[in-house]
PDB file of C-alpha atoms and ligand atoms in Angstrom:
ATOM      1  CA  UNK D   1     152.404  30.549 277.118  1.00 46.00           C
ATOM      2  CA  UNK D   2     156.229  30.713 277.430  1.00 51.00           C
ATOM      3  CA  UNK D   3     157.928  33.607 275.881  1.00 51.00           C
ATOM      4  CA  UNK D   4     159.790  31.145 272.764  1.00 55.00           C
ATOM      5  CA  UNK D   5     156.062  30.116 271.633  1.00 54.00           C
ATOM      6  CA  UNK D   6     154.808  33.456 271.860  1.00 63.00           C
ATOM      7  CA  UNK D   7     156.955  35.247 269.762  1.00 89.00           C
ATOM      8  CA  UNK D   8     156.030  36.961 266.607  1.00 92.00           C
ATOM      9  CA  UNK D   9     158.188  35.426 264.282  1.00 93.00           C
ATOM     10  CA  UNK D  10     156.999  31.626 265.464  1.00 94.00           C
ATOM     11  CA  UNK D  11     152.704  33.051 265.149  1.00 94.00           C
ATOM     12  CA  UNK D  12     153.732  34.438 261.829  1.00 95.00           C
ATOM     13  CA  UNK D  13     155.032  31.604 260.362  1.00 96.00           C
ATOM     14  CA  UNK D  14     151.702  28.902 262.094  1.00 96.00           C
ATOM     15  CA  UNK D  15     149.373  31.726 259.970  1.00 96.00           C
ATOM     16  CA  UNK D  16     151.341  32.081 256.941  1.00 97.00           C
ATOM     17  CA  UNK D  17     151.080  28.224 257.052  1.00 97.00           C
ATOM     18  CA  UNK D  18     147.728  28.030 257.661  1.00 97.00           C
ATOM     19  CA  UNK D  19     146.778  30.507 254.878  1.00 97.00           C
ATOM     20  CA  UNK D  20     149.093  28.358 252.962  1.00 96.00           C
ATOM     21  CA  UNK D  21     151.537  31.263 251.735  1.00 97.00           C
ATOM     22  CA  UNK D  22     154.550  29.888 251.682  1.00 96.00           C
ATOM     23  CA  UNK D  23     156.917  32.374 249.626  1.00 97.00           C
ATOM     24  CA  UNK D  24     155.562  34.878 252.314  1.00 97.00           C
ATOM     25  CA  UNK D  25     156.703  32.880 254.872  1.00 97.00           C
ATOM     26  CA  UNK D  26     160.176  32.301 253.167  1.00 97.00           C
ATOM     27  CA  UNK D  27     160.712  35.992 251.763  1.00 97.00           C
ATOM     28  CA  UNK D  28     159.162  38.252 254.285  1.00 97.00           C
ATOM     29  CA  UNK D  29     162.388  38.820 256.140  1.00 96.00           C
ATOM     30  CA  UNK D  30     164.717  39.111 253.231  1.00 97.00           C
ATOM     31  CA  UNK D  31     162.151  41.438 251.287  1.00 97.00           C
ATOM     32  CA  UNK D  32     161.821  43.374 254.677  1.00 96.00           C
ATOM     33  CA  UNK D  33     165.450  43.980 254.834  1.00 97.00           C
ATOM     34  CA  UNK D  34     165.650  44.731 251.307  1.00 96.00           C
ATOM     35  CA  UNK D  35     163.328  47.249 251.444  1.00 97.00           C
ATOM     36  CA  UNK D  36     164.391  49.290 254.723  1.00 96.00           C
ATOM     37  CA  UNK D  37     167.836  50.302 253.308  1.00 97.00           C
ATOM     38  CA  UNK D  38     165.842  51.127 249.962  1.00 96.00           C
ATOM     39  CA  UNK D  39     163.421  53.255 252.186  1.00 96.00           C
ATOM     40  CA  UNK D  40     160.905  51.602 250.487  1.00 95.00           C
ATOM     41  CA  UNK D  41     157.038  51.848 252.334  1.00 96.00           C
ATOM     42  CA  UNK D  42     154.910  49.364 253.856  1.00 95.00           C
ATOM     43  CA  UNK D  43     152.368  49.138 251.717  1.00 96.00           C
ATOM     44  CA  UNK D  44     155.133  48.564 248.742  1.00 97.00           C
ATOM     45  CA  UNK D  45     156.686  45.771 251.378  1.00 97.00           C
ATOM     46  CA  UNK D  46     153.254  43.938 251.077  1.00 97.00           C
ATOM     47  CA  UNK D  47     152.894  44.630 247.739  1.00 97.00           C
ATOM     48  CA  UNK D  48     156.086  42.815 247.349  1.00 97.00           C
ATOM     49  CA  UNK D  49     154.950  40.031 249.158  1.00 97.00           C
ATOM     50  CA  UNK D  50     151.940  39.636 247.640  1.00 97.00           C
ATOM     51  CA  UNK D  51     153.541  39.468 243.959  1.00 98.00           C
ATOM     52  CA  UNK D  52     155.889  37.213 244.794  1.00 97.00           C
ATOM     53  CA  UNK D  53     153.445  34.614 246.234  1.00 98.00           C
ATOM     54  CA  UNK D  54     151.028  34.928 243.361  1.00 97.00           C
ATOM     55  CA  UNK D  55     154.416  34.449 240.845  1.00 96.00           C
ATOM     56  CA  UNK D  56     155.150  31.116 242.417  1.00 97.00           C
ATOM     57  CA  UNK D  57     151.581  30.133 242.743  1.00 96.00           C
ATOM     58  CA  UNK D  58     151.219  30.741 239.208  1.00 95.00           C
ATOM     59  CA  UNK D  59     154.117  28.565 238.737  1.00 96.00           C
ATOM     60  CA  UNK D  60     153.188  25.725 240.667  1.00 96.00           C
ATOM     61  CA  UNK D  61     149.970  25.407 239.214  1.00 97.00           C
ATOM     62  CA  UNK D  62     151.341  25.351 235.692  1.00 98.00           C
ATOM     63  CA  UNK D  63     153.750  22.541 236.986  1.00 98.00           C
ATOM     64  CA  UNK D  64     150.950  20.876 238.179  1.00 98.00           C
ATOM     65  CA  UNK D  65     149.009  20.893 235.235  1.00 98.00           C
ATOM     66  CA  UNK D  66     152.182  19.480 233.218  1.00 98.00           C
ATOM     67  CA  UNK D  67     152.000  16.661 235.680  1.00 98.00           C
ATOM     68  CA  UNK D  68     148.437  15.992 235.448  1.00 96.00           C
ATOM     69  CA  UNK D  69     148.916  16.477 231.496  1.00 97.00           C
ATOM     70  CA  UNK D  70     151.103  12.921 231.627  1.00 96.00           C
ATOM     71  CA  UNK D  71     152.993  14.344 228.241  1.00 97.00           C
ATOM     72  CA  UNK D  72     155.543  11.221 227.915  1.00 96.00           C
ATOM     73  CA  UNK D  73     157.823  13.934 227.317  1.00 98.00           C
ATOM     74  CA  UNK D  74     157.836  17.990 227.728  1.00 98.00           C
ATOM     75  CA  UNK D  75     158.407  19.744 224.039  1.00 98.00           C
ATOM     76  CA  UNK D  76     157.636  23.382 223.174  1.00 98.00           C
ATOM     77  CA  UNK D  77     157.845  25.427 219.686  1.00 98.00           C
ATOM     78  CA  UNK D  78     161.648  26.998 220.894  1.00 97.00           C
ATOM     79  CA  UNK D  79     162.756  23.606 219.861  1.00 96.00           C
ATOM     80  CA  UNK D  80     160.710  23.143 216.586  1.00 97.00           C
ATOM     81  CA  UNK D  81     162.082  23.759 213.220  1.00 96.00           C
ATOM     82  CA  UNK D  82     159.359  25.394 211.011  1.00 97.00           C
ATOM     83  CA  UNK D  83     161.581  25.804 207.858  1.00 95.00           C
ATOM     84  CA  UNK D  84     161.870  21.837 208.276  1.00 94.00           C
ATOM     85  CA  UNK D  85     158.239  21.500 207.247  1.00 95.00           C
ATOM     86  CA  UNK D  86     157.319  23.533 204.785  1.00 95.00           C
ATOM     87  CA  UNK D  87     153.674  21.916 204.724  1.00 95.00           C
ATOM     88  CA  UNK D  88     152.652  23.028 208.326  1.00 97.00           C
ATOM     89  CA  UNK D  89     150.739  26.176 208.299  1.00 97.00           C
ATOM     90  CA  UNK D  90     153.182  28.111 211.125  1.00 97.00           C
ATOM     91  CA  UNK D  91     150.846  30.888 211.312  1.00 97.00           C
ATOM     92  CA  UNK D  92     148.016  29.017 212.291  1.00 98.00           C
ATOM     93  CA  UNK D  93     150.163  26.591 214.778  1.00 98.00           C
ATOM     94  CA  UNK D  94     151.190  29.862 216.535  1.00 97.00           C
ATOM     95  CA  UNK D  95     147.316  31.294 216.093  1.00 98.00           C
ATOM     96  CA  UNK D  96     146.615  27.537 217.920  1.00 98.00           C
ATOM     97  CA  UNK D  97     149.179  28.114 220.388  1.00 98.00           C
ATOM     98  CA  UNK D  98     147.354  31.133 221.993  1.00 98.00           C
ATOM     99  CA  UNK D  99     144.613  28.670 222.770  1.00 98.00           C
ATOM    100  CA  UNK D 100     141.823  30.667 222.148  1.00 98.00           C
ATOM    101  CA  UNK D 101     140.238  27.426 220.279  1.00 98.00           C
ATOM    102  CA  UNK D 102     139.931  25.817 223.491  1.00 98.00           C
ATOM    103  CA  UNK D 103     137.620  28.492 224.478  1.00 97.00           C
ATOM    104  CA  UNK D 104     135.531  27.974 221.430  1.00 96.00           C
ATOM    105  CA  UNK D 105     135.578  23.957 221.895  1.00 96.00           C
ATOM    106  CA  UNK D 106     137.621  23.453 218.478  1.00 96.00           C
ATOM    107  CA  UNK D 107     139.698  20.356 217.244  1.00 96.00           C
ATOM    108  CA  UNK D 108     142.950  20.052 215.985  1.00 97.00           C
ATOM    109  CA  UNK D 109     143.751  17.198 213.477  1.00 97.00           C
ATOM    110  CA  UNK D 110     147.573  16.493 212.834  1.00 97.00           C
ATOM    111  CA  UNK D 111     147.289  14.573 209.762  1.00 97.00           C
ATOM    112  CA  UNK D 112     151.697  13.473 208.321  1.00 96.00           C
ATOM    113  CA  UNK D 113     153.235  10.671 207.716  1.00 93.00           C
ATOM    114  CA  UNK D 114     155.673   9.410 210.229  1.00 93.00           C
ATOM    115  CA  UNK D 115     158.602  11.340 211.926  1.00 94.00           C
ATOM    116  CA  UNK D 116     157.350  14.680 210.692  1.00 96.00           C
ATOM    117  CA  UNK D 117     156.614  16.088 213.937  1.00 97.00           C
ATOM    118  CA  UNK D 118     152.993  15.886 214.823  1.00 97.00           C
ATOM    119  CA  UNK D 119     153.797  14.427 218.292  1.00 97.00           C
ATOM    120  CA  UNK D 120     156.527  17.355 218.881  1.00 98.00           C
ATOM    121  CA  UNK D 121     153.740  19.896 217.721  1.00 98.00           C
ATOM    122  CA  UNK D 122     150.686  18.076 219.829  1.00 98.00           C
ATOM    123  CA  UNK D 123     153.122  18.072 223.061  1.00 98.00           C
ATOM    124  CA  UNK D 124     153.739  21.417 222.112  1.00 98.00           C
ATOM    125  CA  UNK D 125     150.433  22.792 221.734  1.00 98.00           C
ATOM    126  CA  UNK D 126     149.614  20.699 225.173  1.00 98.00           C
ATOM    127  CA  UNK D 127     152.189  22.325 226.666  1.00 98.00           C
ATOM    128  CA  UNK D 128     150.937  25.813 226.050  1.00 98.00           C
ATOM    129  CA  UNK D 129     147.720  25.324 227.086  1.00 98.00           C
ATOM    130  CA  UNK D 130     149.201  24.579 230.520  1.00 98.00           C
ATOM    131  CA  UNK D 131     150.857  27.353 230.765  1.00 98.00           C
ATOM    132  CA  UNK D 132     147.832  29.327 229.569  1.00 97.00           C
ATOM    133  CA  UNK D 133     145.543  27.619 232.412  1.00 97.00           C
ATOM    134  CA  UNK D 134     143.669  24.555 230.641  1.00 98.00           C
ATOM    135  CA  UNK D 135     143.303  21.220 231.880  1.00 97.00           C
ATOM    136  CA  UNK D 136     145.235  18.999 229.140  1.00 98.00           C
ATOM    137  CA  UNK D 137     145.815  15.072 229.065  1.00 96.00           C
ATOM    138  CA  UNK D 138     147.597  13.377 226.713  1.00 96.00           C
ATOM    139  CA  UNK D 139     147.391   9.739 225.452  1.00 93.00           C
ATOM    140  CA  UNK D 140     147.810   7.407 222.924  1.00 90.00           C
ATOM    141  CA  UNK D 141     145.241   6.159 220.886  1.00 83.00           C
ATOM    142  CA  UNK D 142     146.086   2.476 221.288  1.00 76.00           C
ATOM    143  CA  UNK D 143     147.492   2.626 224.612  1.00 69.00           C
ATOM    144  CA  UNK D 144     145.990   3.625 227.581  1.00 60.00           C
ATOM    145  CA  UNK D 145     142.660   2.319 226.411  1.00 63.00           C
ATOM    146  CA  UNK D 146     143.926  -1.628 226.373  1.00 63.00           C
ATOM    147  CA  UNK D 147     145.792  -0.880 229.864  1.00 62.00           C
ATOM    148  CA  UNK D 148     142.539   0.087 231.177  1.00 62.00           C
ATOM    149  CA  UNK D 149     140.976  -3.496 231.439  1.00 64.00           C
ATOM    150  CA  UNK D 150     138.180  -3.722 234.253  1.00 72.00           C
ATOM    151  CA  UNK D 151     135.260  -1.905 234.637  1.00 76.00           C
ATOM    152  CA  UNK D 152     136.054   0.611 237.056  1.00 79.00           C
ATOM    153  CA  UNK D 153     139.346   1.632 235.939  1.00 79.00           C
ATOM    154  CA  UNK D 154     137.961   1.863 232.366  1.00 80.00           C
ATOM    155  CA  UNK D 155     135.111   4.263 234.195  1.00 83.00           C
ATOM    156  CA  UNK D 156     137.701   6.606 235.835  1.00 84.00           C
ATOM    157  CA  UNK D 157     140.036   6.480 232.766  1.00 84.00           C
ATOM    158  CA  UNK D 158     136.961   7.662 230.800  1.00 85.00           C
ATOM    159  CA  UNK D 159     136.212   9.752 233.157  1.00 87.00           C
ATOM    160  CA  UNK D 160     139.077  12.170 233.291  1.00 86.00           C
ATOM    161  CA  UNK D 161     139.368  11.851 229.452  1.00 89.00           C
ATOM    162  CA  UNK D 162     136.094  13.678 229.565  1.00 89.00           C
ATOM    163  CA  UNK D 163     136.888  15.779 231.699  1.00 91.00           C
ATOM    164  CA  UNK D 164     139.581  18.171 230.393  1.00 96.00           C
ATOM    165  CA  UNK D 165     139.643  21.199 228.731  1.00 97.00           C
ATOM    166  CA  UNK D 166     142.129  19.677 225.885  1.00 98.00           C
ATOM    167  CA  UNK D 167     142.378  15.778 225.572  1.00 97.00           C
ATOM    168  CA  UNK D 168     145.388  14.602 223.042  1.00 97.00           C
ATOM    169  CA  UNK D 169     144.796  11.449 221.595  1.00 95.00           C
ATOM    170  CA  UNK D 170     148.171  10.853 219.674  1.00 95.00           C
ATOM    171  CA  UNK D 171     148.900   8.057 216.834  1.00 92.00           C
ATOM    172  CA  UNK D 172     145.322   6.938 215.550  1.00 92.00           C
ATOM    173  CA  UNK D 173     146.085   4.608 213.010  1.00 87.00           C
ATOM    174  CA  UNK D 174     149.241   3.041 213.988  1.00 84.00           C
ATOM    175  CA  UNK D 175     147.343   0.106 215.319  1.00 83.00           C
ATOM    176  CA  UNK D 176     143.719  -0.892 214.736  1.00 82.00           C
ATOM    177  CA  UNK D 177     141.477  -0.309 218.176  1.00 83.00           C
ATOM    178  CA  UNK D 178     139.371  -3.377 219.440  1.00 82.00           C
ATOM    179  CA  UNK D 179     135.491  -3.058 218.752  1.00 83.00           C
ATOM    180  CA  UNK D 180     135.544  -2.571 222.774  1.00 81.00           C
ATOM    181  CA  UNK D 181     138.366   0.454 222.042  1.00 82.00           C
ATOM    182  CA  UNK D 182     136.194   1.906 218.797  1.00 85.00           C
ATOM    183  CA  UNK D 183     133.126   1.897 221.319  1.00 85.00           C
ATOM    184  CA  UNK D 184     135.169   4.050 224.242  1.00 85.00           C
ATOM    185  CA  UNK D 185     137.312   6.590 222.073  1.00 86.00           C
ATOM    186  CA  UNK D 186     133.589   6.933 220.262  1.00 88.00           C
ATOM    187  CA  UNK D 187     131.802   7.709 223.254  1.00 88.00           C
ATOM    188  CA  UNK D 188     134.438  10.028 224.403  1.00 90.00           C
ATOM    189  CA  UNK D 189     134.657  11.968 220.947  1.00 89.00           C
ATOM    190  CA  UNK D 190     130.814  12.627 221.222  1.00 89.00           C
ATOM    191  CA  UNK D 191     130.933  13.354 225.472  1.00 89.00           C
ATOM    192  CA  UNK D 192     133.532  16.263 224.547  1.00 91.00           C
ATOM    193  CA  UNK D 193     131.548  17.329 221.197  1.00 89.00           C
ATOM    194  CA  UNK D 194     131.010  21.224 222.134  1.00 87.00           C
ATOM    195  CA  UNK D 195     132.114  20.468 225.693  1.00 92.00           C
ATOM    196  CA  UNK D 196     135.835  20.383 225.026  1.00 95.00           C
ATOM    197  CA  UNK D 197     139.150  20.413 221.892  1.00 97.00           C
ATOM    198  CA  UNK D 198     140.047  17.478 221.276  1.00 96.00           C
ATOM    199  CA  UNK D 199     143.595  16.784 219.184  1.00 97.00           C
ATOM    200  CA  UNK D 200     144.270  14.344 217.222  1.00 96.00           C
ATOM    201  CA  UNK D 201     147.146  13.059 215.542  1.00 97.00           C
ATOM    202  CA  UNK D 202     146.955  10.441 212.458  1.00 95.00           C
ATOM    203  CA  UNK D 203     149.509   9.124 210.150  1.00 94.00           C
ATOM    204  CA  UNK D 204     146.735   8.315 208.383  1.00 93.00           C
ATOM    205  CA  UNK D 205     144.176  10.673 205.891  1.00 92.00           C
ATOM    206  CA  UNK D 206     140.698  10.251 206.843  1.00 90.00           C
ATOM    207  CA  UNK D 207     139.316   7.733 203.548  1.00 90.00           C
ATOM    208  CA  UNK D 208     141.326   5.436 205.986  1.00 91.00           C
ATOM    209  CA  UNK D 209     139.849   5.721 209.291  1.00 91.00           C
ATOM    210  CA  UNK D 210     137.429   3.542 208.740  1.00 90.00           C
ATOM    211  CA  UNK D 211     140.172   0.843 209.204  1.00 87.00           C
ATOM    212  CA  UNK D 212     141.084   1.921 212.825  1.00 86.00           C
ATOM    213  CA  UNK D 213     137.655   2.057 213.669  1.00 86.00           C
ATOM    214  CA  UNK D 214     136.421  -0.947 212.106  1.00 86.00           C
ATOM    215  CA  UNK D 215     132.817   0.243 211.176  1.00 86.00           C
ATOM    216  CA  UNK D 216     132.033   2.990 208.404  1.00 90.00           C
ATOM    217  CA  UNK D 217     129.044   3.751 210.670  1.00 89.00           C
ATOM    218  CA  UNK D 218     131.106   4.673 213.456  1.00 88.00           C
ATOM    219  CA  UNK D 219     133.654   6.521 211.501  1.00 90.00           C
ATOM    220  CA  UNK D 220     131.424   8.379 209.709  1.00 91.00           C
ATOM    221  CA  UNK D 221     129.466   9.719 212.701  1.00 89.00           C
ATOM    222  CA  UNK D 222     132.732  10.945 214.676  1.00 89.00           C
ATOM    223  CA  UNK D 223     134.308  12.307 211.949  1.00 91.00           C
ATOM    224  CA  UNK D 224     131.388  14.004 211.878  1.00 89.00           C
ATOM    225  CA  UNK D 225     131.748  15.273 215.366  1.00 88.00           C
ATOM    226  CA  UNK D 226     134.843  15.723 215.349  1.00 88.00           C
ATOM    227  CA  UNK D 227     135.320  17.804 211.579  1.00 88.00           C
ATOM    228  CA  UNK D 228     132.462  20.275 212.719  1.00 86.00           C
ATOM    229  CA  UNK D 229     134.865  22.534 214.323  1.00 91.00           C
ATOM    230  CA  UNK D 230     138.256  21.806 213.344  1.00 95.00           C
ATOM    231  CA  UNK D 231     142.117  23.269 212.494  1.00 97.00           C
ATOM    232  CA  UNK D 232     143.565  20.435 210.297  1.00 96.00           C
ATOM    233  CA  UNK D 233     147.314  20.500 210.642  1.00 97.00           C
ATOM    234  CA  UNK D 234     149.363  19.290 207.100  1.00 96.00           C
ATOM    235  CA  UNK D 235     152.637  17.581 208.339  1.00 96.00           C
ATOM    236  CA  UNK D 236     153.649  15.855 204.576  1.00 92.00           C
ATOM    237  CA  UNK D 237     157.652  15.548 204.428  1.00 88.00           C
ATOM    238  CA  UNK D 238     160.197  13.636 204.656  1.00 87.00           C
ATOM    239  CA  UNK D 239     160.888  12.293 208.642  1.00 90.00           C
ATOM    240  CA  UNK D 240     163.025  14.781 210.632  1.00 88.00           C
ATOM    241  CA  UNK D 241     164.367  11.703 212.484  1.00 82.00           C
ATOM    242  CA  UNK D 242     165.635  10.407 209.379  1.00 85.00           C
ATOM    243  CA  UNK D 243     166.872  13.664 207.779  1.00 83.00           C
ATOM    244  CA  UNK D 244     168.817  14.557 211.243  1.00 82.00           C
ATOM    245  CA  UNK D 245     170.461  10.984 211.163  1.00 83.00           C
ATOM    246  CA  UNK D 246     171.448  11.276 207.202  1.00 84.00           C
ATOM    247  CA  UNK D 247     172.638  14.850 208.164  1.00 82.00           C
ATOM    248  CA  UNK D 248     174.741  13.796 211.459  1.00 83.00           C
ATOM    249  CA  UNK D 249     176.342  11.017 209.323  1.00 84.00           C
ATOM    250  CA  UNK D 250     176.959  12.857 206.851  1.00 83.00           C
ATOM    251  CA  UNK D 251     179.162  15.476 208.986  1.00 82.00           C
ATOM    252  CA  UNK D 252     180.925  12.679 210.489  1.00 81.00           C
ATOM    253  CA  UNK D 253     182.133  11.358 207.125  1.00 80.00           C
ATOM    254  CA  UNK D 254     183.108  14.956 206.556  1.00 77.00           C
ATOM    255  CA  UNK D 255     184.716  15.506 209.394  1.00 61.00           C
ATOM    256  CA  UNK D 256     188.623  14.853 210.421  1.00 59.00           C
ATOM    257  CA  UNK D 257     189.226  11.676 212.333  1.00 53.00           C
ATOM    258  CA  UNK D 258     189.415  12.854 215.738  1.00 52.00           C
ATOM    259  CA  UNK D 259     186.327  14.735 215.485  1.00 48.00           C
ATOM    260  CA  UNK D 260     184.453  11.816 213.712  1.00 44.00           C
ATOM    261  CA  UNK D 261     185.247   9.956 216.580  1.00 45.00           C
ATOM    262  CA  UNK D 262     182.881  12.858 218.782  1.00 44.00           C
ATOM    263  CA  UNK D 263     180.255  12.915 216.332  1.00 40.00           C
ATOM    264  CA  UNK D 264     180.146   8.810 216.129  1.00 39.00           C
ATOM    265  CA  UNK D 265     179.660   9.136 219.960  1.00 37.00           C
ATOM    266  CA  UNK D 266     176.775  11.515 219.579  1.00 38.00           C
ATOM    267  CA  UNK D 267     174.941   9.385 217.129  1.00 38.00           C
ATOM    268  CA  UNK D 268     175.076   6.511 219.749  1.00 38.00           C
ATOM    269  CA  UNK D 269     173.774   7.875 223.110  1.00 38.00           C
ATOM    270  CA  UNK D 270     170.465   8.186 223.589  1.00 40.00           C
ATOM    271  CA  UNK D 271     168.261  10.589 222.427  1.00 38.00           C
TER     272      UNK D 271
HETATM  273  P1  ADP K   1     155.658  12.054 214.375  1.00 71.71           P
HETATM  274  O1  ADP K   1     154.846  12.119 215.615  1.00 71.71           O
HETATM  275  O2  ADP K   1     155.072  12.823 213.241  1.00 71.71           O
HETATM  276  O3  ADP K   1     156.021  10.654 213.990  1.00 71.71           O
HETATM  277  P2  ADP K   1     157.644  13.299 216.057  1.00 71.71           P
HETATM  278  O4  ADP K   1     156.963  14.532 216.511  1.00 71.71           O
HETATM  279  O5  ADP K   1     157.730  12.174 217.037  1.00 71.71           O
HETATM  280  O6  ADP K   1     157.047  12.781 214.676  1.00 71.71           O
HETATM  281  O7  ADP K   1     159.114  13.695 215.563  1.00 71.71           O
HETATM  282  C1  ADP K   1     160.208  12.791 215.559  1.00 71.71           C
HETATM  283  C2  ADP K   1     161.414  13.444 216.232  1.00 71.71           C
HETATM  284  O8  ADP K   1     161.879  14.528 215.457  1.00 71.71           O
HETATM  285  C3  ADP K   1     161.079  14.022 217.588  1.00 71.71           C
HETATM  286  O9  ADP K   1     162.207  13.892 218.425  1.00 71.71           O
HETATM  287  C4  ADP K   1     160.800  15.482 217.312  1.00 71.71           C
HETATM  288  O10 ADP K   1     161.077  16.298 218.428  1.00 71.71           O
HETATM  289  C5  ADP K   1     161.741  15.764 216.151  1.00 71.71           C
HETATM  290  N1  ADP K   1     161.175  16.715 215.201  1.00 71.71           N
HETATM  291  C6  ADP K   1     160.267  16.454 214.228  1.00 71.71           C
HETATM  292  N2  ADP K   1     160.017  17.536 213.490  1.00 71.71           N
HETATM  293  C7  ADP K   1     160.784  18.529 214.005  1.00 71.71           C
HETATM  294  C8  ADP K   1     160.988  19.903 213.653  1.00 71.71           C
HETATM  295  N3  ADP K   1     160.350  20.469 212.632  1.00 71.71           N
HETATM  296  N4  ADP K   1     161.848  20.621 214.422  1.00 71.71           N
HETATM  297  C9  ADP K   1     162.513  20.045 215.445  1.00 71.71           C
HETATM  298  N5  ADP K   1     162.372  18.758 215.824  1.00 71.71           N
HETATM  299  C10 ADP K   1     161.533  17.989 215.099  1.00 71.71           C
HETATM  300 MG1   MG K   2     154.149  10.562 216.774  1.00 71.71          MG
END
């Protein structure tokens, strides 16, 4: 072996590579040199180490989970507005948000009319359970179901809908499902029945479901299901979409010209 190949530093990083611990790699020599002019001791160097590998580990895999999640878009509670909806029960959202439902195989139902926030609270929610170490996927009632249109992608689709810890099925009710769709979002409400929480969000009350689902049979049994163990979430207001829009025109009409010119701006770019 020639001298370059042999030398410590080149090993060191083939291992660290091979164990796959990549901040090790990266920090070792930094850390090392931190620590000698603080006189700190080995073992504290590898303790070091160690803590900063399992920090970014940590981190990765609750970036990977937010990946796998397929949220269309990443929300939490810092941007959420309680006072904005009186009718949610905040102290049971944040009870919910500690996820110990999931361990107990509870629902959530997000029951409002529309722009009142039950997507922002079901992304939300989703999102913490991420961070806290669930499997999550989100996806719209109507959706994903019709995209999945032969036989083996509907298999894998209903596959990894079963699968998760948390499954978000967001908007039931906005459009009515095919018998086909009823059949599939039935057969995955019972799979996950004490396996898994399931949340739902519904612009709809439940007298109504029976619309979506096209059979009072079939309603009746997964409400069943699904109502066993459930948190219902109350989102009854006026839409925050709306109320932000009156609220931002309103200040512009308020405002002096060159500053309604800003605000006018603001209403126009994208969200
Ligand atoms: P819904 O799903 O009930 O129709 P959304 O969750 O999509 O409503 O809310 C509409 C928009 O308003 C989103 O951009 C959401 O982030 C925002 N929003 C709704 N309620 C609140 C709130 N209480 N605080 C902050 N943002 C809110
Ligand atoms: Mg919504």
């Amino acid at each position: 072996m020639s001298p370059t190949t042999s030398t410590p530093q080149i090993l060191l990083a083939h291992h660290l590579k091979q164990l796959r611990l990549p901040t090790i790699l990266r920090e070792y020599d930094k850390v090392a040199q931190a620590c000698a002019s603080e006189g700190v001791d080995h073992p504290r160097y590898l303790l070091r180490l160690v803590e900063l590998e399992l920090l970014e580990r940590e981190q990765r895999a609750v970036e990977r989970r937010i990946r796998e999640a397929r949220f269309p878009v990443v929300k939490s509670f810092d941007t959420f507005d309680f006072l904005a909806i009186p009718s949610l029960n905040k102290m049971l959202v944040l009870e919910l948000a500690r996820c110990e439902y999931i361990l107990r195989h509870e629902n959530i139902i997000a029951l409002g009319n529309s722009g009142t926030g039950k997507t922002h609270t079901a992304l939300a929610l989703g999102l913490a359970a991420c961070q806290r170490g669930f499997s999550v996927r989100f996806t719209t009632a109507a959706g994903q179901l019709r995209e999945a249109r032969d036989e083996k992608r509907l298999l894998k689709l209903q596959n990894q809908l079963q699968a998760c810890q948390l499954l978000i099925v967001d908007e039931l009710g906005y459009i009515p499902l095919s018998p086909t769709g009823a059949e599939l979002l039935f057969e995955i409400f019972s799979h996950r029945h004490e396996q898994g929480s399931t949340l739902i969000t519904s612009n709809l009350p439940f007298e109504e479901w029976t619309n979506v689902f096209g059979s009072e049979r079939l309603t009746g049994a997964l409400l069943d299901r699904l109502t066993h163990h459930v948190h219902i979430l109350q989102l009854n207001g006026e839409s925050y979409r709306l109320k932000a829009a009156q609220s931002r025109q309103r200040r512009a009409h308020a405002a002096p010209p060159e500053s309604r010119d800003r605000e006018a701006g603001e209403v126009r770019s994208p969200p």
